[in-house]
Amino acid sequence: MKAPRNLWVFGAGGHGMVVAETAMESGLKVSGFLDDDEGKWGSTVLGLPVSGGRSVVRQGDRVILGIGDNNRRREAGEWLDKTGVSLLTVRSRWAMVSISAVVGDGVVMIGPVVVNAAARIGKGVILNTASTVDHECVISDYVHIAPGVNLAGNVTVGQNSFIGIGAKVIPGIKIGKDCAIGAGCVIVRDVKDGSRVV
């Protein structure tokens, strides 16, 4: 008889805690945390063990990405892909996701997120607390949409970009890859790859 598969949250920091609670509230049984920081090994977070680092992962385990930093989350996700471990998508019970939306692996939706018709959400994306993604938006892999962000219809966000807390983006805007949009910004024109907007 096979041992039950473990379900790990990769990342034992603040974002990882939120992700773990979201998973548990949605009915998933979390085995514990993994973290690359050896200083956290053997500790507990939310009453769950930080069981170690990557060497703990076994074939058949499932992992939820709990890392807020886009570069670190992408690197962890790509490593997990190579090992053949399943990346789980976690959706808050309060999230509203259109039946025509397409959501990739390893996505986390926290709190009352809204994803509207024909939106496409890439792999490893964070849709943080109360963010909204309107119709036909395309959110590329490993993007972080911070709490309270509102993306109007037909917005495109390139890979690895960060949209800061409370930012607003008007319809049809294209934000390039590796961009950082500051908190509270209102984006009314396209943003080139690698740009910082404050």
Tab-separated table of C-alpha atoms in Angstrom:
chain	number	residue	atom	x	y	z
A	1	MET	CA	0.000	0.000	0.000
A	2	LYS	CA	1.364	3.400	-1.008
A	3	ALA	CA	1.967	6.035	1.648
A	4	PRO	CA	-0.301	9.082	1.288
A	5	ARG	CA	1.165	11.892	-0.763
A	6	ASN	CA	2.414	14.956	1.077
A	7	LEU	CA	1.108	18.415	0.280
A	8	TRP	CA	3.781	21.039	0.940
A	9	VAL	CA	3.729	24.821	0.898
A	10	PHE	CA	7.066	25.936	-0.564
A	11	GLY	CA	7.963	29.098	1.365
A	12	ALA	CA	7.574	29.552	5.118
A	13	GLY	CA	7.423	33.365	5.219
A	14	GLY	CA	4.468	35.731	5.432
A	15	HIS	CA	3.092	34.957	1.986
A	16	GLY	CA	3.506	31.237	2.638
A	17	MET	CA	1.387	31.561	5.785
A	18	VAL	CA	-1.416	33.228	3.821
A	19	VAL	CA	-1.189	30.550	1.129
A	20	ALA	CA	-1.287	27.730	3.699
A	21	GLU	CA	-4.361	29.178	5.400
A	22	THR	CA	-6.064	29.659	2.027
A	23	ALA	CA	-5.351	26.019	1.172
A	24	MET	CA	-6.629	24.738	4.509
A	25	GLU	CA	-9.759	26.898	4.356
A	26	SER	CA	-10.490	25.392	0.941
A	27	GLY	CA	-10.367	21.886	2.421
A	28	LEU	CA	-6.806	20.794	1.603
A	29	LYS	CA	-4.707	18.973	4.206
A	30	VAL	CA	-1.298	20.661	4.304
A	31	SER	CA	1.560	18.440	5.535
A	32	GLY	CA	3.899	21.324	6.314
A	33	PHE	CA	6.250	23.901	4.851
A	34	LEU	CA	9.454	23.678	2.842
A	35	ASP	CA	11.957	26.508	2.671
A	36	ASP	CA	15.403	27.082	1.177
A	37	ASP	CA	16.422	28.922	4.386
A	38	GLU	CA	18.035	26.294	6.631
A	39	GLY	CA	17.506	28.594	9.612
A	40	LYS	CA	13.764	27.860	9.426
A	41	TRP	CA	14.101	24.076	9.351
A	42	GLY	CA	12.697	22.373	12.432
A	43	SER	CA	10.534	25.358	13.382
A	44	THR	CA	6.753	25.539	13.175
A	45	VAL	CA	4.567	28.015	11.304
A	46	LEU	CA	0.816	28.082	11.975
A	47	GLY	CA	1.339	24.881	13.949
A	48	LEU	CA	2.783	23.112	10.898
A	49	PRO	CA	6.382	21.898	10.666
A	50	VAL	CA	9.000	23.458	8.425
A	51	SER	CA	10.278	20.053	7.403
A	52	GLY	CA	13.361	21.118	5.462
A	53	GLY	CA	14.268	22.133	1.946
A	54	ARG	CA	14.062	20.669	-1.525
A	55	SER	CA	15.567	17.326	-0.545
A	56	VAL	CA	12.359	16.549	1.390
A	57	VAL	CA	10.225	16.476	-1.781
A	58	ARG	CA	9.375	12.982	-3.011
A	59	GLN	CA	7.867	11.732	-6.249
A	60	GLY	CA	4.091	11.895	-5.907
A	61	ASP	CA	4.143	14.849	-3.502
A	62	ARG	CA	2.166	17.951	-4.366
A	63	VAL	CA	3.464	21.482	-3.810
A	64	ILE	CA	1.821	24.886	-3.510
A	65	LEU	CA	4.066	27.862	-4.235
A	66	GLY	CA	4.143	30.147	-1.189
A	67	ILE	CA	6.926	32.509	-2.297
A	68	GLY	CA	6.016	36.149	-2.929
A	69	ASP	CA	9.165	37.184	-4.813
A	70	ASN	CA	8.640	36.553	-8.536
A	71	ASN	CA	12.201	35.481	-9.353
A	72	ARG	CA	12.445	33.044	-6.455
A	73	ARG	CA	8.955	31.681	-7.115
A	74	ARG	CA	9.738	31.118	-10.797
A	75	GLU	CA	13.039	29.379	-9.986
A	76	ALA	CA	11.291	27.094	-7.489
A	77	GLY	CA	8.472	26.381	-9.938
A	78	GLU	CA	10.892	25.520	-12.737
A	79	TRP	CA	12.853	23.235	-10.399
A	80	LEU	CA	9.640	21.466	-9.364
A	81	ASP	CA	8.658	21.052	-13.031
A	82	LYS	CA	11.965	19.283	-13.700
A	83	THR	CA	11.443	16.928	-10.766
A	84	GLY	CA	7.976	15.965	-11.988
A	85	VAL	CA	6.223	17.139	-8.816
A	86	SER	CA	2.649	18.414	-9.191
A	87	LEU	CA	2.182	22.164	-8.734
A	88	LEU	CA	-1.213	22.784	-7.188
A	89	THR	CA	-3.444	25.775	-7.870
A	90	VAL	CA	-5.161	27.086	-4.740
A	91	ARG	CA	-8.328	29.112	-4.946
A	92	SER	CA	-9.916	30.821	-1.958
A	93	ARG	CA	-13.496	29.780	-1.328
A	94	TRP	CA	-14.388	33.463	-1.774
A	95	ALA	CA	-12.785	33.788	-5.216
A	96	MET	CA	-15.079	34.218	-8.217
A	97	VAL	CA	-13.636	32.716	-11.402
A	98	SER	CA	-15.474	32.747	-14.731
A	99	ILE	CA	-16.238	29.383	-16.306
A	100	SER	CA	-14.557	30.660	-19.491
A	101	ALA	CA	-11.342	31.748	-17.749
A	102	VAL	CA	-8.221	29.585	-18.150
A	103	VAL	CA	-6.045	29.227	-15.045
A	104	GLY	CA	-2.566	27.657	-15.123
A	105	ASP	CA	-0.817	25.386	-12.639
A	106	GLY	CA	0.615	26.764	-9.417
A	107	VAL	CA	-1.674	29.809	-9.261
A	108	VAL	CA	-2.759	31.163	-5.876
A	109	MET	CA	-5.980	33.193	-5.492
A	110	ILE	CA	-6.326	34.795	-2.077
A	111	GLY	CA	-9.573	36.107	-0.619
A	112	PRO	CA	-12.328	37.642	-2.763
A	113	VAL	CA	-10.429	37.654	-6.060
A	114	VAL	CA	-12.447	38.096	-9.272
A	115	VAL	CA	-11.361	36.616	-12.620
A	116	ASN	CA	-13.808	37.472	-15.386
A	117	ALA	CA	-14.795	36.025	-18.759
A	118	ALA	CA	-12.114	34.674	-21.120
A	119	ALA	CA	-9.238	35.835	-18.899
A	120	ARG	CA	-6.072	33.731	-19.057
A	121	ILE	CA	-3.901	33.324	-15.972
A	122	GLY	CA	-0.421	31.833	-16.461
A	123	LYS	CA	1.576	29.426	-14.354
A	124	GLY	CA	2.701	30.406	-10.847
A	125	VAL	CA	0.708	33.659	-10.754
A	126	ILE	CA	-0.311	35.276	-7.460
A	127	LEU	CA	-3.718	36.953	-7.464
A	128	ASN	CA	-3.541	38.556	-4.060
A	129	THR	CA	-6.317	39.676	-1.735
A	130	ALA	CA	-9.307	41.342	-3.438
A	131	SER	CA	-7.594	41.846	-6.803
A	132	THR	CA	-9.740	41.861	-9.943
A	133	VAL	CA	-8.847	40.653	-13.430
A	134	ASP	CA	-11.467	41.608	-15.984
A	135	HIS	CA	-12.584	40.069	-19.272
A	136	GLU	CA	-9.966	38.856	-21.762
A	137	CYS	CA	-6.960	39.869	-19.679
A	138	VAL	CA	-3.803	37.836	-20.252
A	139	ILE	CA	-1.579	37.430	-17.190
A	140	SER	CA	1.706	35.721	-18.076
A	141	ASP	CA	3.671	33.248	-15.950
A	142	TYR	CA	4.986	34.194	-12.496
A	143	VAL	CA	3.274	37.577	-12.272
A	144	HIS	CA	2.285	38.964	-8.857
A	145	ILE	CA	-0.936	40.984	-8.755
A	146	ALA	CA	-0.880	42.614	-5.296
A	147	PRO	CA	-3.882	43.215	-3.008
A	148	GLY	CA	-6.569	45.552	-4.289
A	149	VAL	CA	-5.270	45.795	-7.872
A	150	ASN	CA	-7.905	46.331	-10.570
A	151	LEU	CA	-7.146	45.321	-14.156
A	152	ALA	CA	-9.777	46.453	-16.663
A	153	GLY	CA	-10.664	44.388	-19.727
A	154	ASN	CA	-8.091	43.274	-22.315
A	155	VAL	CA	-5.044	44.130	-20.192
A	156	THR	CA	-1.888	42.095	-20.858
A	157	VAL	CA	0.800	41.655	-18.191
A	158	GLY	CA	4.153	40.151	-19.219
A	159	GLN	CA	6.052	37.412	-17.436
A	160	ASN	CA	7.595	38.092	-14.041
A	161	SER	CA	5.990	41.528	-13.587
A	162	PHE	CA	4.734	42.927	-10.287
A	163	ILE	CA	1.648	45.148	-10.020
A	164	GLY	CA	1.724	46.951	-6.658
A	165	ILE	CA	-1.026	47.255	-4.096
A	166	GLY	CA	-4.070	49.238	-5.194
A	167	ALA	CA	-2.834	49.941	-8.735
A	168	LYS	CA	-5.421	50.438	-11.506
A	169	VAL	CA	-4.931	49.655	-15.198
A	170	ILE	CA	-7.337	50.991	-17.840
A	171	PRO	CA	-8.682	48.785	-20.669
A	172	GLY	CA	-6.418	47.447	-23.386
A	173	ILE	CA	-3.082	48.343	-21.779
A	174	LYS	CA	-0.018	46.165	-22.358
A	175	ILE	CA	2.482	45.885	-19.501
A	176	GLY	CA	5.744	44.217	-20.538
A	177	LYS	CA	7.741	41.511	-18.812
A	178	ASP	CA	9.897	42.153	-15.725
A	179	CYS	CA	8.051	45.382	-14.899
A	180	ALA	CA	7.283	46.819	-11.464
A	181	ILE	CA	4.216	49.018	-11.074
A	182	GLY	CA	4.186	50.952	-7.799
A	183	ALA	CA	1.420	51.027	-5.223
A	184	GLY	CA	-1.573	53.134	-6.197
A	185	CYS	CA	-0.427	53.863	-9.760
A	186	VAL	CA	-3.020	54.430	-12.457
A	187	ILE	CA	-1.678	53.037	-15.734
A	188	VAL	CA	-3.115	54.780	-18.802
A	189	ARG	CA	-0.481	53.906	-21.425
A	190	ASP	CA	1.530	50.832	-22.380
A	191	VAL	CA	4.586	49.963	-20.260
A	192	LYS	CA	7.776	48.627	-21.884
A	193	ASP	CA	9.669	45.536	-20.718
A	194	GLY	CA	11.747	46.083	-17.589
A	195	SER	CA	10.102	49.407	-16.683
A	196	ARG	CA	9.602	50.764	-13.163
A	197	VAL	CA	6.535	52.980	-12.733
A	198	VAL	CA	5.949	54.871	-9.476
